[in-house]
PDB file of C-alpha atoms and ligand atoms in Angstrom:
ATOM      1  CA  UNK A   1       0.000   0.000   0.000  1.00  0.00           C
ATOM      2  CA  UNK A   2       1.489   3.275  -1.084  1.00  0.00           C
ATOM      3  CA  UNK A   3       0.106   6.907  -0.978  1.00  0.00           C
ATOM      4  CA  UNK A   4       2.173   9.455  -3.044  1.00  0.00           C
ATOM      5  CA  UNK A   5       1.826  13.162  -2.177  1.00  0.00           C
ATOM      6  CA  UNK A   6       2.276  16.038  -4.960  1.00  0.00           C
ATOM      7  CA  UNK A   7       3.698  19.311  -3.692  1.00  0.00           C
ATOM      8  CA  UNK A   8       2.060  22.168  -5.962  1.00  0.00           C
ATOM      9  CA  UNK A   9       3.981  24.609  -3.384  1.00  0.00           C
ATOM     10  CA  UNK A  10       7.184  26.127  -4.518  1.00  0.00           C
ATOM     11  CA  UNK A  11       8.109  25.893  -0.638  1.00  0.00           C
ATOM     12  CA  UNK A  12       8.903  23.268   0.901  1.00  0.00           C
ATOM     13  CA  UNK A  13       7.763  24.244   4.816  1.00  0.00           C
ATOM     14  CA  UNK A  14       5.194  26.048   4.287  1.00  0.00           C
ATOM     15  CA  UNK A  15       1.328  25.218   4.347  1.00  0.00           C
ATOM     16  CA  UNK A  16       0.471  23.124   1.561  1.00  0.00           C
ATOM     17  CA  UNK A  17       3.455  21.212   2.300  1.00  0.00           C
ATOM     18  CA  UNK A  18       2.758  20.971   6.265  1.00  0.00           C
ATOM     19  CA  UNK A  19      -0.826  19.404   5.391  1.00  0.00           C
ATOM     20  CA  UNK A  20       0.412  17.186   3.285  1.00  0.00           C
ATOM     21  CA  UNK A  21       3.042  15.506   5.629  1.00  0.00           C
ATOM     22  CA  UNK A  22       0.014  15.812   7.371  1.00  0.00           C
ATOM     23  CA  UNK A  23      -2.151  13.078   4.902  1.00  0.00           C
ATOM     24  CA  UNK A  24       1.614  10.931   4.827  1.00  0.00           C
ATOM     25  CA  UNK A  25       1.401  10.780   8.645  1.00  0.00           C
ATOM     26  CA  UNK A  26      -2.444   9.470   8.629  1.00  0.00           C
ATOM     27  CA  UNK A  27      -1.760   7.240   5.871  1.00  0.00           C
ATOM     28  CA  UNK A  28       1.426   6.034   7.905  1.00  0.00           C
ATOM     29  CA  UNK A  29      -0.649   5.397  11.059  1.00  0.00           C
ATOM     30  CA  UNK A  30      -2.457   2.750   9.073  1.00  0.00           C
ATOM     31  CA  UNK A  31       0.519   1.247   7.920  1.00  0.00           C
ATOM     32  CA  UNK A  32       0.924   2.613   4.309  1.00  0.00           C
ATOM     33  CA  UNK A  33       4.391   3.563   2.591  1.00  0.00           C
ATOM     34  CA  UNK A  34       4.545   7.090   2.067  1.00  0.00           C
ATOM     35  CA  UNK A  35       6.222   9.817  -0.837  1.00  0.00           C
ATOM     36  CA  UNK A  36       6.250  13.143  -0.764  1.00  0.00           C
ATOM     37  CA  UNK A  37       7.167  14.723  -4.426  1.00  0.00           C
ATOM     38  CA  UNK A  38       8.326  18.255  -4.296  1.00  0.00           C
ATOM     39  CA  UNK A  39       7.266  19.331  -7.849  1.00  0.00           C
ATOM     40  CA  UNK A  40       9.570  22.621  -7.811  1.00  0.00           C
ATOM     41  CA  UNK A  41      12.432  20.475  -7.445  1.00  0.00           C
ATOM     42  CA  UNK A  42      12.067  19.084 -10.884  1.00  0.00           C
ATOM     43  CA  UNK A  43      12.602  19.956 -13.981  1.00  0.00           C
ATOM     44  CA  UNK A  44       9.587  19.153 -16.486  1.00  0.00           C
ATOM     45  CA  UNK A  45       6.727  21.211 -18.493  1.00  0.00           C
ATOM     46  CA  UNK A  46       3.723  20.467 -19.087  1.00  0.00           C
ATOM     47  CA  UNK A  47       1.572  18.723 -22.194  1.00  0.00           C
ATOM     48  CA  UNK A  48       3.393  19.296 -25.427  1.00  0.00           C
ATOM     49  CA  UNK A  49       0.400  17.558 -27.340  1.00  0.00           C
ATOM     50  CA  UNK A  50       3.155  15.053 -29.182  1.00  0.00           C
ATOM     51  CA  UNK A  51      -0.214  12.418 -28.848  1.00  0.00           C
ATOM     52  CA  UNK A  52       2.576   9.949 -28.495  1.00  0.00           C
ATOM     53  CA  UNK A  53       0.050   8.048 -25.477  1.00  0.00           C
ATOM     54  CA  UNK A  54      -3.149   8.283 -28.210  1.00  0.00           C
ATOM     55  CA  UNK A  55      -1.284   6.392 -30.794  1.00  0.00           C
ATOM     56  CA  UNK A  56      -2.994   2.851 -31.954  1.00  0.00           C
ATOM     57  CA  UNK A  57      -0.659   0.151 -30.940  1.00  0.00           C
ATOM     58  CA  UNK A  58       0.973   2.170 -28.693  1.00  0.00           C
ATOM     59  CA  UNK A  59       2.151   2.819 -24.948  1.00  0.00           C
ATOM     60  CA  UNK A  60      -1.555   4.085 -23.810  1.00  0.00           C
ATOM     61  CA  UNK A  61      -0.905   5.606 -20.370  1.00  0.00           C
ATOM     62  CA  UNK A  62       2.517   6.506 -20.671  1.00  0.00           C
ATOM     63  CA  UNK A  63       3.781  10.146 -21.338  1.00  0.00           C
ATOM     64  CA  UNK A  64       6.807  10.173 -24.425  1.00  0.00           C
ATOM     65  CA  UNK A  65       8.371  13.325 -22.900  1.00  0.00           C
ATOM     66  CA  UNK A  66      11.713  12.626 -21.547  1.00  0.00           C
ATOM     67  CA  UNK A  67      12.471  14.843 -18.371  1.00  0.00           C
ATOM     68  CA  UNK A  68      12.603  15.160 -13.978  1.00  0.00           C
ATOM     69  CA  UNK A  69       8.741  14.013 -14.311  1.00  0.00           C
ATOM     70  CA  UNK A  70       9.027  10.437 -16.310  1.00  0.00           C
ATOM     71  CA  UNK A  71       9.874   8.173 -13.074  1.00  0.00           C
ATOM     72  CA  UNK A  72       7.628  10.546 -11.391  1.00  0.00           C
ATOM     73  CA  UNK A  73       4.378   9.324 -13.731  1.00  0.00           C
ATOM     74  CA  UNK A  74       5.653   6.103 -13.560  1.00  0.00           C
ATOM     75  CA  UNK A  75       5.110   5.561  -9.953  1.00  0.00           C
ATOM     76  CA  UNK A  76       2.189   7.384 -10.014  1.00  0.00           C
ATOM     77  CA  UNK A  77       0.565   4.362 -11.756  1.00  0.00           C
ATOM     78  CA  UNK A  78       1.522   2.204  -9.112  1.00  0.00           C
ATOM     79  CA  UNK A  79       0.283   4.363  -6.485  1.00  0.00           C
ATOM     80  CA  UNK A  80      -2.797   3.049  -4.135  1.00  0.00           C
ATOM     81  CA  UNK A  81      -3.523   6.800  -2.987  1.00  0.00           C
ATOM     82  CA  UNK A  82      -2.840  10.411  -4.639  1.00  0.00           C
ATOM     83  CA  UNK A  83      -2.608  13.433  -2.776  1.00  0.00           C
ATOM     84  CA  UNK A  84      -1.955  16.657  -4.136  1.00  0.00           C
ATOM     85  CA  UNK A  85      -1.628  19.806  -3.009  1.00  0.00           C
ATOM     86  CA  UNK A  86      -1.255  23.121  -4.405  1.00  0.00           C
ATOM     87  CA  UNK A  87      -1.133  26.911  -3.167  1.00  0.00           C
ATOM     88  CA  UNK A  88      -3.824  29.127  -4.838  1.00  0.00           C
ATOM     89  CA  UNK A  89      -2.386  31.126  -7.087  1.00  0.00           C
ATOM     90  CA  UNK A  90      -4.208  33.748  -9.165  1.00  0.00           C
ATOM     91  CA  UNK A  91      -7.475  32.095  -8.381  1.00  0.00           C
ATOM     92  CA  UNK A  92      -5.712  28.731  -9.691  1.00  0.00           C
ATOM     93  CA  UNK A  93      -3.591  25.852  -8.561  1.00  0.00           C
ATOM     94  CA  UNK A  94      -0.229  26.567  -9.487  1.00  0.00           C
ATOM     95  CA  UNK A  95       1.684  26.606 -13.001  1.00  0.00           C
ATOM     96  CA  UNK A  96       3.770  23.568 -11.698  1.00  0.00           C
ATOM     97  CA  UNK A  97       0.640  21.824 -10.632  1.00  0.00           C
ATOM     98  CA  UNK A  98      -0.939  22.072 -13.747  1.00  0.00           C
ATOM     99  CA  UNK A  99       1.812  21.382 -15.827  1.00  0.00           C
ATOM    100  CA  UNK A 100       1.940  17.838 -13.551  1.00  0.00           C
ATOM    101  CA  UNK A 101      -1.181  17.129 -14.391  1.00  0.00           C
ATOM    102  CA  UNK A 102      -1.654  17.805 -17.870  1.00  0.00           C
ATOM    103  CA  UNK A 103       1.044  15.239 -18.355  1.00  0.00           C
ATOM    104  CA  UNK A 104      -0.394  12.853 -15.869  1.00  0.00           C
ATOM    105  CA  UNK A 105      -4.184  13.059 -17.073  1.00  0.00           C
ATOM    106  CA  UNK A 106      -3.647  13.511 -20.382  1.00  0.00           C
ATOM    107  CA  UNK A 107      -1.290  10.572 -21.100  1.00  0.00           C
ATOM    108  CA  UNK A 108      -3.771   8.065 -18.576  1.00  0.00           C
ATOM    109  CA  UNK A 109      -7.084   9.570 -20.823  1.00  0.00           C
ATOM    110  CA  UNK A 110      -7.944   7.654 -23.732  1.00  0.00           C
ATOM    111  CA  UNK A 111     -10.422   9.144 -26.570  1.00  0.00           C
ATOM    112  CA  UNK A 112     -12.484   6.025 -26.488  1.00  0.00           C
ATOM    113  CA  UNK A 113     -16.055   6.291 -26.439  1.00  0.00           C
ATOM    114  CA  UNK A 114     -16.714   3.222 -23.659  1.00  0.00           C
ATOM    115  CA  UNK A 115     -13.706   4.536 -21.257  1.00  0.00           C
ATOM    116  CA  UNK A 116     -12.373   7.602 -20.619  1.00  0.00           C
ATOM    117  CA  UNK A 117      -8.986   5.869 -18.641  1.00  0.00           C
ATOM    118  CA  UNK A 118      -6.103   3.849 -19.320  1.00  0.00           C
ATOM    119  CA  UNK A 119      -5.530   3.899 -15.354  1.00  0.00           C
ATOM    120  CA  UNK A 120      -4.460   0.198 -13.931  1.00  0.00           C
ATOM    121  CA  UNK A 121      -6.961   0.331 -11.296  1.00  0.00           C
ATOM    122  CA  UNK A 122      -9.619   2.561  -9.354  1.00  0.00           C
ATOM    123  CA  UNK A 123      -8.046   4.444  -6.328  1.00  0.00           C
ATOM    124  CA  UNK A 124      -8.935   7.001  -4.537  1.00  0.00           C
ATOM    125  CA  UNK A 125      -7.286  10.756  -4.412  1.00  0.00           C
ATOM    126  CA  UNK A 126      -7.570  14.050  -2.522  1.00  0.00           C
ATOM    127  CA  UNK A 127      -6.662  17.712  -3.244  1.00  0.00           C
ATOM    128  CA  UNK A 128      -5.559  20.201  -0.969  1.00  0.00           C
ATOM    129  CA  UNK A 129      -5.519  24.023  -1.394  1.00  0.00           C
ATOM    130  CA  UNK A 130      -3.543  26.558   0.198  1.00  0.00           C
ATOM    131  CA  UNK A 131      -4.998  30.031  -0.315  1.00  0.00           C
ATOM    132  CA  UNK A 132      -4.762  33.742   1.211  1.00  0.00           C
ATOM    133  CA  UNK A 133      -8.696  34.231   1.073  1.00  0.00           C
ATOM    134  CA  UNK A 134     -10.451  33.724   4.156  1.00  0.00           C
ATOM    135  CA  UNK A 135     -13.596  30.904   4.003  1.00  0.00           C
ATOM    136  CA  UNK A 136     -16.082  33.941   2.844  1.00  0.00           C
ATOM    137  CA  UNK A 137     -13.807  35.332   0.306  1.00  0.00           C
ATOM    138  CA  UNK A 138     -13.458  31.881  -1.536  1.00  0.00           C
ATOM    139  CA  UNK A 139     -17.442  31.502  -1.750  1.00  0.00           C
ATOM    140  CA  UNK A 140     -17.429  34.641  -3.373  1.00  0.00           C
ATOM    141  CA  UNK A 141     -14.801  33.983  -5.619  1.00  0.00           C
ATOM    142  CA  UNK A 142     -16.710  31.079  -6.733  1.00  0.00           C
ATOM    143  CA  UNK A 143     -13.149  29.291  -5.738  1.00  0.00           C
ATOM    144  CA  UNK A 144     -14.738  25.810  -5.311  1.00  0.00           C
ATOM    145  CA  UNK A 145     -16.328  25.698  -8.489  1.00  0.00           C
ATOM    146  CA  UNK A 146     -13.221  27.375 -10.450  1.00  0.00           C
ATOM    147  CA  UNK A 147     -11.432  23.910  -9.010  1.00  0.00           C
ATOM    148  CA  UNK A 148     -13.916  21.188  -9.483  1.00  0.00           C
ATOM    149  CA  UNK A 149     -12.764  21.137 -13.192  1.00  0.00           C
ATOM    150  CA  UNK A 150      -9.069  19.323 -12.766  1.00  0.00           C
ATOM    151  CA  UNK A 151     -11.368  17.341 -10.002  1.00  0.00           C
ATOM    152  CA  UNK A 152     -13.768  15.962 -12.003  1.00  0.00           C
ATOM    153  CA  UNK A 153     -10.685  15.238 -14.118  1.00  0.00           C
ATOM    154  CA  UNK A 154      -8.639  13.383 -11.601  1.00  0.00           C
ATOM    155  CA  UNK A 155     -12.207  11.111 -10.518  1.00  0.00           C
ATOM    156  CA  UNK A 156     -12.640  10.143 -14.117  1.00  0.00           C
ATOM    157  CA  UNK A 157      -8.862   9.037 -14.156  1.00  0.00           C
ATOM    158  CA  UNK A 158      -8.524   7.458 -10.951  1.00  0.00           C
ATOM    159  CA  UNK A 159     -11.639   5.759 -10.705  1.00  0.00           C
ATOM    160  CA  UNK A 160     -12.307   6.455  -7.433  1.00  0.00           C
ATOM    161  CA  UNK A 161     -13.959   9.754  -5.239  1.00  0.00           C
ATOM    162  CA  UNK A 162     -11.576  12.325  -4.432  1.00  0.00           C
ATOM    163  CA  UNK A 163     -11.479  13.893  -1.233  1.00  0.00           C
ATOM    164  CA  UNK A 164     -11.436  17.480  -0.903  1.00  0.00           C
ATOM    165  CA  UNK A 165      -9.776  20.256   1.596  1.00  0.00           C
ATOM    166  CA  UNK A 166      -9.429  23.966   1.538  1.00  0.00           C
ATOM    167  CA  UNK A 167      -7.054  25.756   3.754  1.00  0.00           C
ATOM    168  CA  UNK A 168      -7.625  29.128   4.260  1.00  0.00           C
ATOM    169  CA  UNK A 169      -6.805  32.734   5.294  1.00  0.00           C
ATOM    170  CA  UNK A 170      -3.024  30.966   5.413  1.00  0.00           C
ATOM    171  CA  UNK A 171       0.287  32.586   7.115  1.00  0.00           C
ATOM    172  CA  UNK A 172       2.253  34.343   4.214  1.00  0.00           C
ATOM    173  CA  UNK A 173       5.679  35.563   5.409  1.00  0.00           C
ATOM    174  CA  UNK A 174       7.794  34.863   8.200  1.00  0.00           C
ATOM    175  CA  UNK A 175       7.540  38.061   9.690  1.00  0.00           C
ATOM    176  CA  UNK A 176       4.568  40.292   8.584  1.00  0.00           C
ATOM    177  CA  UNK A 177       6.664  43.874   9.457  1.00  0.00           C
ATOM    178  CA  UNK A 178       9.338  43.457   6.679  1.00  0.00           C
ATOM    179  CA  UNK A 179       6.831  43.049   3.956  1.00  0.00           C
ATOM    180  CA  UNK A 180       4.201  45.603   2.649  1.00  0.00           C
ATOM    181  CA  UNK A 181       0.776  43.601   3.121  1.00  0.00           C
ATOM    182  CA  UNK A 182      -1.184  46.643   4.260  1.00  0.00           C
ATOM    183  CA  UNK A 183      -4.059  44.724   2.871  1.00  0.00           C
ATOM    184  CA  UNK A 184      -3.732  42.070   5.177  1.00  0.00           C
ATOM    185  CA  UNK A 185      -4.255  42.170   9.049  1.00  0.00           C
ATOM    186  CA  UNK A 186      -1.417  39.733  11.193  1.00  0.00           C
ATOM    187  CA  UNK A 187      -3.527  39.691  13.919  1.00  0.00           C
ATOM    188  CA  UNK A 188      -6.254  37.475  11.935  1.00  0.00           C
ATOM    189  CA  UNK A 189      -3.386  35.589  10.151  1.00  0.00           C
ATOM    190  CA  UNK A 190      -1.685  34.811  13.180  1.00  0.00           C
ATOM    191  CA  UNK A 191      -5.319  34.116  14.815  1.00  0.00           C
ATOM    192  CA  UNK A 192      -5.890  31.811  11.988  1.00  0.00           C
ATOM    193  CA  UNK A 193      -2.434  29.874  12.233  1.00  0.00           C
ATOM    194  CA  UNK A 194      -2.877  29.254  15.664  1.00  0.00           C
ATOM    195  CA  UNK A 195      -6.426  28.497  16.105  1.00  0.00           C
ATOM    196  CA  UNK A 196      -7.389  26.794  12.471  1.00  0.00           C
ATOM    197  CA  UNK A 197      -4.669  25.571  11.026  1.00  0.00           C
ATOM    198  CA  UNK A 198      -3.978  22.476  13.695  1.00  0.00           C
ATOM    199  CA  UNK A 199      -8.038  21.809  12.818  1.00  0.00           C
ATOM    200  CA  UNK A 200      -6.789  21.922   9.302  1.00  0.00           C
ATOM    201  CA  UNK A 201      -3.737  19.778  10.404  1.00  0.00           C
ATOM    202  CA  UNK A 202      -6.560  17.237  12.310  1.00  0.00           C
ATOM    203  CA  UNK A 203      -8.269  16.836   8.820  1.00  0.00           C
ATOM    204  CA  UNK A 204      -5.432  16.402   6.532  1.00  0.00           C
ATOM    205  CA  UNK A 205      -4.215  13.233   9.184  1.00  0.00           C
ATOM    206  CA  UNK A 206      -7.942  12.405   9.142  1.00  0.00           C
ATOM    207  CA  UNK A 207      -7.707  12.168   5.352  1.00  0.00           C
ATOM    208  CA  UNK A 208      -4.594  10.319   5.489  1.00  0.00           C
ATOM    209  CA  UNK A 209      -6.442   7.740   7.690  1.00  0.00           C
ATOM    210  CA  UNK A 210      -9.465   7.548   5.202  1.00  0.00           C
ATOM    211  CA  UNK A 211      -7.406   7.479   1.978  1.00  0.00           C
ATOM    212  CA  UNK A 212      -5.947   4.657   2.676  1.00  0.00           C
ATOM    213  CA  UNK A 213      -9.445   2.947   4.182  1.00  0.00           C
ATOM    214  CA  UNK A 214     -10.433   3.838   0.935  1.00  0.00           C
ATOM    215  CA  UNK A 215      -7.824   2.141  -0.957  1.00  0.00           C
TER     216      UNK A 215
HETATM  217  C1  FMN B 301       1.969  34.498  -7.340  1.00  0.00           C
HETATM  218  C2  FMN B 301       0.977  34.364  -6.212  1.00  0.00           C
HETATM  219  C3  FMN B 301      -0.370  34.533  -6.475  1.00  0.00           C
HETATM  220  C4  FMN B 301      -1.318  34.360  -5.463  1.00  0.00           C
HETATM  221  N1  FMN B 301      -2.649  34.479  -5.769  1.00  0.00           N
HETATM  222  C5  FMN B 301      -3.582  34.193  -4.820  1.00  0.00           C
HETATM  223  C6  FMN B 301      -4.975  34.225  -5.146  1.00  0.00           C
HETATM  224  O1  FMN B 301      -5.383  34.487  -6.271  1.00  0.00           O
HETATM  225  N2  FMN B 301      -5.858  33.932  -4.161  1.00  0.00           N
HETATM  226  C7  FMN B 301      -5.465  33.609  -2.893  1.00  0.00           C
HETATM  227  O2  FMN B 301      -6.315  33.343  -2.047  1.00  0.00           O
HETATM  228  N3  FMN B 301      -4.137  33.575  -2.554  1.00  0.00           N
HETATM  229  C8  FMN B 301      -3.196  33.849  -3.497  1.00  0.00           C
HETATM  230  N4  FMN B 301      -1.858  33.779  -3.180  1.00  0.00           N
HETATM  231  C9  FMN B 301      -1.455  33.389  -1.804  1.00  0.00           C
HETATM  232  C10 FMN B 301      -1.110  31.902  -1.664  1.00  0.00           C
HETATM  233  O3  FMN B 301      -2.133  31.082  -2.163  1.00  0.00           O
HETATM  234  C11 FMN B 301      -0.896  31.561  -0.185  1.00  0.00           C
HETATM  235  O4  FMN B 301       0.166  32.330   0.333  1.00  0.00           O
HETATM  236  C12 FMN B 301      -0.624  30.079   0.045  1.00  0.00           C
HETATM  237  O5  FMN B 301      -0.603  29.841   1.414  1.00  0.00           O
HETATM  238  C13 FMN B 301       0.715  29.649  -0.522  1.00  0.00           C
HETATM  239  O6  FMN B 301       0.924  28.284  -0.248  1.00  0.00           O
HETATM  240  P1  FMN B 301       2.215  27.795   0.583  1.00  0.00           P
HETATM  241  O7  FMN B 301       2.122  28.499   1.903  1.00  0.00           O
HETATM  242  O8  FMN B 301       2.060  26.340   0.707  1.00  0.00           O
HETATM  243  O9  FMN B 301       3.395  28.172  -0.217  1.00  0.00           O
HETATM  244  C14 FMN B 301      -0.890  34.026  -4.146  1.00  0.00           C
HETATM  245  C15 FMN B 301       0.496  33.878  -3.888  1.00  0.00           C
HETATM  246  C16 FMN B 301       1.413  34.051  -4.900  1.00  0.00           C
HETATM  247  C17 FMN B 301       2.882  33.863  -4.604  1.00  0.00           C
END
């Protein structure tokens, strides 16, 4: 049993990354192997629409490109459980994020009218978000529904439901004095980081736990 995490977060310590150590650790409890993937590590872009993996007779559900994110898609076929995680950015996941999975999606999608997937099996996924808008500001954004698109994506891949939680109203900087963010008020950051982001911390072990229940 394995559960692979994707890191949509150029940093490393920082939120979306913290919650999804978080998932590894629930997953671990229950005696799953664990991966985090740091996508900003690698080297890679995204969908270069070679149609290499739509070819008849050939490799359906593997990606032709050559780069950092080949072994990477490779073990993401083997995986039991797929997390990912990504920091809002600009009302979307994150450039890196998407490039992942165009490749991923894209090369596992088949243009067949019975099945949409070339997945091995039917397992189930969740996707974190990391975002400065507060819980109110993301329901006016429309922010769930701007997302549900890659999600619907991912469930007709993987087979499987995908699980779903938003962190919001997240700590920025390291220290709010040495950066202008007028716009923003510490106090309710800080507030937030100490009050909701160990609930947020609960749920992302909690999903761990049920991800791999799932499985
Ligand atoms: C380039 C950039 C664009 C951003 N755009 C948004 C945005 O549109 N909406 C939002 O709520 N937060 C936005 N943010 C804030 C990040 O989503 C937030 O800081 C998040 O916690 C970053 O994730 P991390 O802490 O895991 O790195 C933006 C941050 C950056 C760097």
């Amino acid at each position: 049993m394995k559960i692979i995490a994707m890191n949509g977060s150029p940093r490393k310590n920082w939120n979306t990354a913290a919650l999804l150590n978080k998932v590894l650790e629930g997953a671990a409890s229950q005696g799953a192997a664990t991966e985090l993937i740091n996508l900003y590590d690698l080297q890679y872009k995204g969908c270069v629409s070679c149609f290499a993996c739509k070819r008849k007779g050939g490799e359906h559900g593997k990606c032709a490109m050559k780069d950092d994110l080949t072994p990477i898609l490779e073990n993401l076929r083997k995986a039991d459980a797929i997390v990912f995680g990504s920091p809002i950015y600009y009302s979307n996941i994150t450039s890196g994020m998407v490039a992942l999975l165009e490749r991923f999606l894209f090369s596992n999608a088949i243009y067949s009218s019975e099945i949409p997937t070339v997945y091995p099996r039917k397992i189930p996924s969740a996707f974190i978000y990391a975002m400065n808008a507060t819980e109110d500001q993301m329901d006016k954004l429309g922010y769930k529904e701007k997302f549900r698109s890659y999600e619907n994506y991912i469930t007709r891949t993987l087979g499987k439901p995908i699980e779903l939680l938003y962190c919001c109203n997240t700590y920025q900087f390291t220290d709010y004095d040495k950066y202008e963010s007028a716009i923003f008020s510490e106090t309710a950051k800080a507030k937030q980081k100490a009050e909701q982001f160990p609930i947020d911390c609960q749920k992302a072990f909690d999903m761990g736990v049920q991800l791999v229940k799932n499985a």
